[in-house]
Each structure stands twice: as structure tokens, then as C-alpha cells.
């Protein structure tokens, strides 16, 4: 019997299924392009909560999904996620009080202000997720 979390439809995971998967430390991605299945507007509020949980084993992966969602929204001129909905997500990210979600929100707002700074590898290729917070220049 597999310890892997089960999905009714791996291409359309529910928030509860993602949560079970996210807290399975050894769980593999259920399918190729799993990040594309997870990085959806409807799941984004749940992803924020999981990323803010420092005990979540899949925290870095899910942060990458948030960057993918935000970057793709800006890249497509908000066809994949409305600008006002992205702004709401950044406010929710700040309210969580977690350094990773606050950094994501700050970077996302900066990208919205200057879309020409979009870099595919950074936003959609997990680059920014590998550096979840910026080192402070303050002591």
C-alpha cells in the first residue's frame, strides 16, 4: 500500500488534497507539470496558508507555484488572473505575517508596477522560490 496521498483527479486537485500532499514529506509530484495544476487562482489562498506554515515540507515548492501564478498573470496581461485578484492575494500574504509570503507580496507588487522586469526563469522557473527572502541590509 502506498503512503502517497490519493487524488480523485490529479489534474484538478482540491485544496484538501493539496494540503495532505503538502504535509507528506516524501511525497513526489503526482504528475508532470504538477506546479501548473496547483498554481491556480482558486487554490492560491490555500497555497498562501501552506507557504506561511514553516512546518510544511512542500513549502518551497508551493512558494514556486505562487511565483508562477503571479508571474504568469503579469506576463499575460492578467488574462490568467485578474489584477484586482492578484492585489487581494498580496494583501492576504502580508496579513499572514510570514517572511516568505511578505517577500512574495512585495516582489509581486514590484512586478505589477514594472512588468518589463519580468524574467521567465525567476517567476515561472522557480528562481525566486529558491531565494524565499531577501537578506536584510539592516542589523
Short mmCIF file of N, CA and C in Angstrom, two decimals:
data_model
loop_
_atom_site.label_atom_id
_atom_site.label_comp_id
_atom_site.label_asym_id
_atom_site.label_seq_id
_atom_site.Cartn_x
_atom_site.Cartn_y
_atom_site.Cartn_z
N UNK A 1 0.84 -1.18 0.00
CA UNK A 1 0.00 0.00 0.00
C UNK A 1 0.89 1.24 0.00
N UNK A 2 0.60 2.20 -0.86
CA UNK A 2 1.40 3.40 -1.00
C UNK A 2 1.08 4.42 0.09
N UNK A 3 2.11 5.10 0.55
CA UNK A 3 1.93 6.17 1.52
C UNK A 3 1.63 7.50 0.83
N UNK A 4 1.69 7.50 -0.49
CA UNK A 4 1.43 8.71 -1.25
C UNK A 4 -0.03 9.13 -1.08
N UNK A 5 -0.27 10.42 -0.90
CA UNK A 5 -1.65 10.90 -0.81
C UNK A 5 -2.41 10.62 -2.11
N UNK A 6 -3.67 10.29 -1.98
CA UNK A 6 -4.50 9.96 -3.14
C UNK A 6 -5.21 11.22 -3.65
N UNK A 7 -5.41 11.23 -4.96
CA UNK A 7 -6.13 12.33 -5.61
C UNK A 7 -7.25 11.73 -6.43
N UNK A 8 -8.43 12.31 -6.33
CA UNK A 8 -9.53 11.86 -7.17
C UNK A 8 -9.22 12.18 -8.63
N UNK A 9 -8.69 13.39 -8.86
CA UNK A 9 -8.30 13.82 -10.21
C UNK A 9 -7.02 14.65 -10.06
N UNK A 10 -5.90 14.05 -10.39
CA UNK A 10 -4.61 14.73 -10.20
C UNK A 10 -4.50 16.03 -10.98
N UNK A 11 -5.21 16.13 -12.08
CA UNK A 11 -5.16 17.36 -12.89
C UNK A 11 -6.02 18.47 -12.30
N UNK A 12 -6.86 18.15 -11.35
CA UNK A 12 -7.74 19.13 -10.69
C UNK A 12 -7.76 18.87 -9.19
N UNK A 13 -6.63 19.04 -8.53
CA UNK A 13 -6.59 18.73 -7.10
C UNK A 13 -7.42 19.72 -6.28
N UNK A 14 -7.99 19.22 -5.21
CA UNK A 14 -8.73 20.08 -4.29
C UNK A 14 -7.76 20.66 -3.27
N UNK A 15 -8.21 21.67 -2.56
CA UNK A 15 -7.38 22.27 -1.51
C UNK A 15 -7.03 21.23 -0.45
N UNK A 16 -7.99 20.40 -0.08
CA UNK A 16 -7.74 19.37 0.93
C UNK A 16 -6.71 18.35 0.44
N UNK A 17 -6.80 17.96 -0.82
CA UNK A 17 -5.83 17.01 -1.38
C UNK A 17 -4.43 17.62 -1.41
N UNK A 18 -4.35 18.88 -1.78
CA UNK A 18 -3.04 19.54 -1.81
C UNK A 18 -2.47 19.64 -0.41
N UNK A 19 -3.31 19.95 0.55
CA UNK A 19 -2.84 20.03 1.94
C UNK A 19 -2.27 18.69 2.40
N UNK A 20 -2.99 17.60 2.13
CA UNK A 20 -2.49 16.27 2.52
C UNK A 20 -1.15 15.99 1.84
N UNK A 21 -1.08 16.30 0.55
CA UNK A 21 0.17 16.09 -0.18
C UNK A 21 1.28 16.96 0.39
N UNK A 22 0.98 18.22 0.67
CA UNK A 22 1.99 19.18 1.14
C UNK A 22 2.60 18.78 2.47
N UNK A 23 1.86 18.06 3.28
CA UNK A 23 2.38 17.64 4.58
C UNK A 23 2.92 16.21 4.56
N UNK A 24 3.06 15.65 3.38
CA UNK A 24 3.71 14.35 3.21
C UNK A 24 5.15 14.63 2.77
N UNK A 25 6.05 14.53 3.71
CA UNK A 25 7.45 14.94 3.47
C UNK A 25 8.08 14.24 2.27
N UNK A 26 7.78 12.98 2.07
CA UNK A 26 8.41 12.21 1.00
C UNK A 26 7.56 12.11 -0.26
N UNK A 27 6.45 12.82 -0.30
CA UNK A 27 5.55 12.72 -1.45
C UNK A 27 6.22 13.31 -2.69
N UNK A 28 6.09 12.58 -3.78
CA UNK A 28 6.60 13.06 -5.06
C UNK A 28 5.50 13.82 -5.77
N UNK A 29 5.90 14.55 -6.80
CA UNK A 29 4.89 15.24 -7.60
C UNK A 29 4.05 14.18 -8.29
N UNK A 30 2.73 14.25 -8.15
CA UNK A 30 1.86 13.22 -8.70
C UNK A 30 1.88 13.10 -10.22
N UNK A 31 2.34 14.14 -10.90
CA UNK A 31 2.35 14.12 -12.35
C UNK A 31 3.30 15.19 -12.87
N UNK A 32 3.67 15.05 -14.13
CA UNK A 32 4.48 16.08 -14.77
C UNK A 32 3.69 17.38 -14.78
N UNK A 33 4.37 18.49 -14.65
CA UNK A 33 3.74 19.82 -14.63
C UNK A 33 2.78 19.98 -13.46
N UNK A 34 3.09 19.33 -12.36
CA UNK A 34 2.26 19.42 -11.16
C UNK A 34 2.10 20.88 -10.72
N UNK A 35 3.15 21.66 -10.88
CA UNK A 35 3.06 23.07 -10.49
C UNK A 35 1.97 23.80 -11.28
N UNK A 36 1.78 23.43 -12.53
CA UNK A 36 0.73 24.06 -13.33
C UNK A 36 -0.67 23.67 -12.84
N UNK A 37 -0.80 22.49 -12.28
CA UNK A 37 -2.09 22.04 -11.76
C UNK A 37 -2.42 22.74 -10.44
N UNK A 38 -1.38 23.08 -9.69
CA UNK A 38 -1.54 23.65 -8.36
C UNK A 38 -1.64 25.18 -8.40
N UNK A 39 -0.96 25.80 -9.33
CA UNK A 39 -0.89 27.27 -9.40
C UNK A 39 -2.12 27.84 -10.08
N UNK A 40 -3.25 27.76 -9.39
CA UNK A 40 -4.50 28.26 -9.95
C UNK A 40 -5.07 29.36 -9.06
N UNK A 41 -5.83 30.28 -9.64
CA UNK A 41 -6.42 31.35 -8.83
C UNK A 41 -7.27 30.82 -7.67
N UNK A 42 -8.03 29.76 -7.91
CA UNK A 42 -8.89 29.24 -6.85
C UNK A 42 -8.11 28.63 -5.69
N UNK A 43 -6.96 28.06 -5.98
CA UNK A 43 -6.16 27.43 -4.92
C UNK A 43 -5.18 28.40 -4.25
N UNK A 44 -4.97 29.56 -4.85
CA UNK A 44 -3.96 30.50 -4.35
C UNK A 44 -4.11 30.86 -2.87
N UNK A 45 -5.31 31.15 -2.36
CA UNK A 45 -5.41 31.46 -0.93
C UNK A 45 -4.95 30.30 -0.04
N UNK A 46 -5.21 29.09 -0.48
CA UNK A 46 -4.77 27.91 0.28
C UNK A 46 -3.26 27.76 0.21
N UNK A 47 -2.69 28.06 -0.95
CA UNK A 47 -1.24 27.98 -1.10
C UNK A 47 -0.56 28.97 -0.16
N UNK A 48 -1.10 30.17 -0.06
CA UNK A 48 -0.53 31.16 0.86
C UNK A 48 -0.46 30.63 2.28
N UNK A 49 -1.53 30.02 2.73
CA UNK A 49 -1.57 29.48 4.09
C UNK A 49 -0.53 28.39 4.28
N UNK A 50 -0.40 27.51 3.30
CA UNK A 50 0.59 26.43 3.39
C UNK A 50 2.01 26.97 3.36
N UNK A 51 2.26 27.95 2.51
CA UNK A 51 3.60 28.54 2.43
C UNK A 51 3.96 29.23 3.75
N UNK A 52 2.98 29.83 4.39
CA UNK A 52 3.23 30.53 5.66
C UNK A 52 3.47 29.57 6.82
N UNK A 53 3.17 28.30 6.63
CA UNK A 53 3.37 27.29 7.68
C UNK A 53 4.78 26.73 7.58
N UNK A 54 5.62 27.11 8.49
CA UNK A 54 7.03 26.69 8.46
C UNK A 54 7.22 25.19 8.64
N UNK A 55 6.18 24.51 9.06
CA UNK A 55 6.26 23.05 9.24
C UNK A 55 5.88 22.29 7.98
N UNK A 56 5.46 23.00 6.94
CA UNK A 56 5.01 22.35 5.70
C UNK A 56 6.22 21.88 4.89
N UNK A 57 6.37 20.56 4.70
CA UNK A 57 7.52 20.04 3.95
C UNK A 57 7.59 20.50 2.50
N UNK A 58 6.47 20.83 1.90
CA UNK A 58 6.44 21.24 0.49
C UNK A 58 6.37 22.76 0.33
N UNK A 59 6.75 23.45 1.36
CA UNK A 59 6.66 24.92 1.40
C UNK A 59 7.37 25.59 0.22
N UNK A 60 8.59 25.19 -0.07
CA UNK A 60 9.34 25.82 -1.16
C UNK A 60 8.68 25.57 -2.51
N UNK A 61 8.22 24.34 -2.73
CA UNK A 61 7.53 24.03 -3.99
C UNK A 61 6.29 24.90 -4.15
N UNK A 62 5.50 25.01 -3.08
CA UNK A 62 4.26 25.79 -3.15
C UNK A 62 4.54 27.28 -3.33
N UNK A 63 5.63 27.76 -2.75
CA UNK A 63 6.03 29.14 -2.98
C UNK A 63 6.33 29.35 -4.47
N UNK A 64 6.98 28.38 -5.08
CA UNK A 64 7.23 28.44 -6.52
C UNK A 64 5.94 28.53 -7.31
N UNK A 65 4.90 27.85 -6.84
CA UNK A 65 3.60 27.92 -7.50
C UNK A 65 3.00 29.32 -7.40
N UNK A 66 3.19 29.97 -6.26
CA UNK A 66 2.70 31.35 -6.12
C UNK A 66 3.44 32.29 -7.06
N UNK A 67 4.76 32.11 -7.17
CA UNK A 67 5.52 32.94 -8.11
C UNK A 67 5.07 32.68 -9.55
N UNK A 68 4.83 31.43 -9.88
CA UNK A 68 4.34 31.08 -11.21
C UNK A 68 3.00 31.76 -11.49
N UNK A 69 2.11 31.69 -10.53
CA UNK A 69 0.78 32.29 -10.69
C UNK A 69 0.89 33.80 -10.90
N UNK A 70 1.67 34.47 -10.08
CA UNK A 70 1.81 35.93 -10.19
C UNK A 70 2.54 36.32 -11.47
N UNK A 71 3.63 35.64 -11.76
CA UNK A 71 4.39 35.96 -12.96
C UNK A 71 3.58 35.75 -14.22
N UNK A 72 2.83 34.66 -14.26
CA UNK A 72 2.02 34.38 -15.43
C UNK A 72 0.90 35.41 -15.58
N UNK A 73 0.35 35.86 -14.46
CA UNK A 73 -0.70 36.89 -14.53
C UNK A 73 -0.15 38.15 -15.19
N UNK A 74 1.00 38.59 -14.75
CA UNK A 74 1.59 39.81 -15.32
C UNK A 74 2.01 39.58 -16.76
N UNK A 75 2.63 38.43 -17.01
CA UNK A 75 3.11 38.10 -18.36
C UNK A 75 1.98 38.08 -19.38
N UNK A 76 0.81 37.62 -18.97
CA UNK A 76 -0.33 37.51 -19.89
C UNK A 76 -1.25 38.73 -19.82
N UNK A 77 -0.79 39.77 -19.18
CA UNK A 77 -1.58 40.99 -19.00
C UNK A 77 -2.90 40.68 -18.30
N UNK A 78 -2.81 39.82 -17.29
CA UNK A 78 -3.90 39.49 -16.37
C UNK A 78 -5.02 38.67 -17.00
N UNK A 79 -4.69 37.93 -18.04
CA UNK A 79 -5.69 37.01 -18.61
C UNK A 79 -5.84 35.76 -17.74
N UNK A 80 -4.79 35.36 -17.04
CA UNK A 80 -4.85 34.15 -16.22
C UNK A 80 -5.30 34.42 -14.80
N UNK A 81 -5.14 35.66 -14.36
CA UNK A 81 -5.55 36.06 -13.01
C UNK A 81 -5.76 37.57 -13.04
N UNK A 82 -6.95 38.00 -12.68
CA UNK A 82 -7.28 39.43 -12.72
C UNK A 82 -6.36 40.23 -11.80
N UNK A 83 -6.04 41.43 -12.23
CA UNK A 83 -5.13 42.29 -11.47
C UNK A 83 -5.65 42.56 -10.06
N UNK A 84 -6.95 42.82 -9.93
CA UNK A 84 -7.50 43.09 -8.60
C UNK A 84 -7.45 41.86 -7.70
N UNK A 85 -7.59 40.70 -8.29
CA UNK A 85 -7.50 39.46 -7.50
C UNK A 85 -6.05 39.22 -7.06
N UNK A 86 -5.10 39.53 -7.91
CA UNK A 86 -3.69 39.41 -7.54
C UNK A 86 -3.37 40.39 -6.41
N UNK A 87 -3.89 41.60 -6.50
CA UNK A 87 -3.68 42.59 -5.44
C UNK A 87 -4.25 42.10 -4.11
N UNK A 88 -5.42 41.47 -4.17
CA UNK A 88 -6.04 40.92 -2.96
C UNK A 88 -5.15 39.82 -2.37
N UNK A 89 -4.58 38.98 -3.21
CA UNK A 89 -3.69 37.93 -2.72
C UNK A 89 -2.45 38.52 -2.05
N UNK A 90 -1.91 39.61 -2.60
CA UNK A 90 -0.74 40.21 -1.97
C UNK A 90 -1.10 40.79 -0.60
N UNK A 91 -2.28 41.34 -0.46
CA UNK A 91 -2.72 41.84 0.86
C UNK A 91 -2.87 40.68 1.84
N UNK A 92 -3.47 39.58 1.37
CA UNK A 92 -3.62 38.40 2.23
C UNK A 92 -2.25 37.85 2.64
N UNK A 93 -1.31 37.87 1.71
CA UNK A 93 0.04 37.38 2.00
C UNK A 93 0.69 38.22 3.09
N UNK A 94 0.53 39.53 3.02
CA UNK A 94 1.08 40.41 4.05
C UNK A 94 0.44 40.15 5.41
N UNK A 95 -0.86 39.92 5.41
CA UNK A 95 -1.60 39.71 6.66
C UNK A 95 -1.18 38.44 7.38
N UNK A 96 -0.64 37.48 6.66
CA UNK A 96 -0.21 36.23 7.29
C UNK A 96 1.01 36.43 8.19
N UNK A 97 1.75 37.49 7.96
CA UNK A 97 2.88 37.81 8.82
C UNK A 97 4.10 36.93 8.66
N UNK A 98 4.15 36.16 7.60
CA UNK A 98 5.29 35.28 7.34
C UNK A 98 6.27 35.97 6.41
N UNK A 99 7.55 35.81 6.64
CA UNK A 99 8.55 36.49 5.81
C UNK A 99 8.51 36.02 4.36
N UNK A 100 8.24 34.75 4.13
CA UNK A 100 8.19 34.24 2.75
C UNK A 100 7.01 34.84 1.99
N UNK A 101 5.84 34.87 2.62
CA UNK A 101 4.67 35.40 1.93
C UNK A 101 4.76 36.91 1.78
N UNK A 102 5.34 37.59 2.77
CA UNK A 102 5.53 39.05 2.65
C UNK A 102 6.50 39.37 1.51
N UNK A 103 7.57 38.59 1.40
CA UNK A 103 8.53 38.82 0.31
C UNK A 103 7.86 38.56 -1.04
N UNK A 104 7.08 37.48 -1.13
CA UNK A 104 6.34 37.20 -2.38
C UNK A 104 5.44 38.38 -2.72
N UNK A 105 4.72 38.91 -1.74
CA UNK A 105 3.81 40.03 -1.97
C UNK A 105 4.58 41.27 -2.44
N UNK A 106 5.69 41.56 -1.79
CA UNK A 106 6.48 42.74 -2.16
C UNK A 106 7.03 42.60 -3.58
N UNK A 107 7.57 41.43 -3.89
CA UNK A 107 8.11 41.20 -5.24
C UNK A 107 7.00 41.26 -6.29
N UNK A 108 5.85 40.72 -5.95
CA UNK A 108 4.72 40.73 -6.89
C UNK A 108 4.26 42.15 -7.16
N UNK A 109 4.12 42.96 -6.13
CA UNK A 109 3.72 44.36 -6.33
C UNK A 109 4.75 45.10 -7.19
N UNK A 110 6.03 44.82 -6.97
CA UNK A 110 7.08 45.46 -7.77
C UNK A 110 6.96 45.06 -9.24
N UNK A 111 6.64 43.79 -9.49
CA UNK A 111 6.46 43.32 -10.87
C UNK A 111 5.24 43.98 -11.51
N UNK A 112 4.16 44.09 -10.76
CA UNK A 112 2.95 44.73 -11.28
C UNK A 112 3.26 46.18 -11.67
N UNK A 113 4.05 46.85 -10.85
CA UNK A 113 4.42 48.25 -11.13
C UNK A 113 5.33 48.37 -12.35
N UNK A 114 6.20 47.38 -12.54
CA UNK A 114 7.16 47.42 -13.65
C UNK A 114 7.17 46.07 -14.36
N UNK A 115 6.13 45.79 -15.17
CA UNK A 115 6.03 44.49 -15.84
C UNK A 115 7.20 44.18 -16.77
N UNK A 116 7.89 45.20 -17.23
CA UNK A 116 9.03 44.97 -18.13
C UNK A 116 10.17 44.25 -17.42
N UNK A 117 10.14 44.20 -16.10
CA UNK A 117 11.19 43.50 -15.35
C UNK A 117 10.94 41.99 -15.27
N UNK A 118 9.83 41.53 -15.84
CA UNK A 118 9.50 40.10 -15.78
C UNK A 118 10.63 39.26 -16.37
N UNK A 119 11.03 38.24 -15.63
CA UNK A 119 12.03 37.27 -16.08
C UNK A 119 11.41 35.89 -15.92
N UNK A 120 11.29 35.18 -17.03
CA UNK A 120 10.59 33.89 -17.01
C UNK A 120 11.21 32.91 -16.02
N UNK A 121 12.52 32.76 -16.04
CA UNK A 121 13.16 31.80 -15.14
C UNK A 121 12.94 32.16 -13.67
N UNK A 122 12.96 33.44 -13.37
CA UNK A 122 12.75 33.86 -11.98
C UNK A 122 11.33 33.59 -11.52
N UNK A 123 10.36 33.96 -12.32
CA UNK A 123 8.96 33.88 -11.91
C UNK A 123 8.32 32.53 -12.21
N UNK A 124 8.59 31.96 -13.35
CA UNK A 124 7.92 30.72 -13.76
C UNK A 124 8.84 29.50 -13.69
N UNK A 125 10.11 29.73 -13.52
CA UNK A 125 11.08 28.64 -13.47
C UNK A 125 11.63 28.38 -12.08
N UNK A 126 10.95 28.86 -11.06
CA UNK A 126 11.26 28.60 -9.66
C UNK A 126 12.46 29.38 -9.12
N UNK A 127 13.02 30.30 -9.92
CA UNK A 127 14.20 31.04 -9.48
C UNK A 127 13.99 31.82 -8.19
N UNK A 128 12.92 32.60 -8.13
CA UNK A 128 12.66 33.39 -6.93
C UNK A 128 12.30 32.52 -5.73
N UNK A 129 11.69 31.39 -5.96
CA UNK A 129 11.33 30.49 -4.85
C UNK A 129 12.58 29.92 -4.18
N UNK A 130 13.68 29.88 -4.91
CA UNK A 130 14.93 29.38 -4.32
C UNK A 130 15.56 30.40 -3.37
N UNK A 131 15.09 31.64 -3.45
CA UNK A 131 15.56 32.70 -2.56
C UNK A 131 14.31 33.31 -1.93
N UNK A 132 13.70 32.60 -0.96
CA UNK A 132 12.39 33.00 -0.45
C UNK A 132 12.36 34.34 0.26
N UNK A 133 13.47 34.76 0.83
CA UNK A 133 13.52 36.08 1.45
C UNK A 133 14.82 36.74 1.06
N UNK A 134 14.78 38.04 0.99
CA UNK A 134 15.99 38.79 0.67
C UNK A 134 16.73 39.07 1.96
N UNK A 135 18.03 38.97 1.91
CA UNK A 135 18.82 39.26 3.10
C UNK A 135 18.71 40.74 3.40
N UNK A 136 18.45 41.03 4.63
CA UNK A 136 18.31 42.41 5.06
C UNK A 136 19.67 43.10 5.11
N UNK A 137 19.66 44.35 4.74
CA UNK A 137 20.89 45.13 4.84
C UNK A 137 20.94 45.84 6.19
N UNK A 138 19.90 45.63 6.99
CA UNK A 138 19.85 46.24 8.32
C UNK A 138 20.30 45.23 9.37
N UNK A 139 20.88 45.71 10.43
CA UNK A 139 21.32 44.83 11.53
C UNK A 139 20.24 44.67 12.55
#
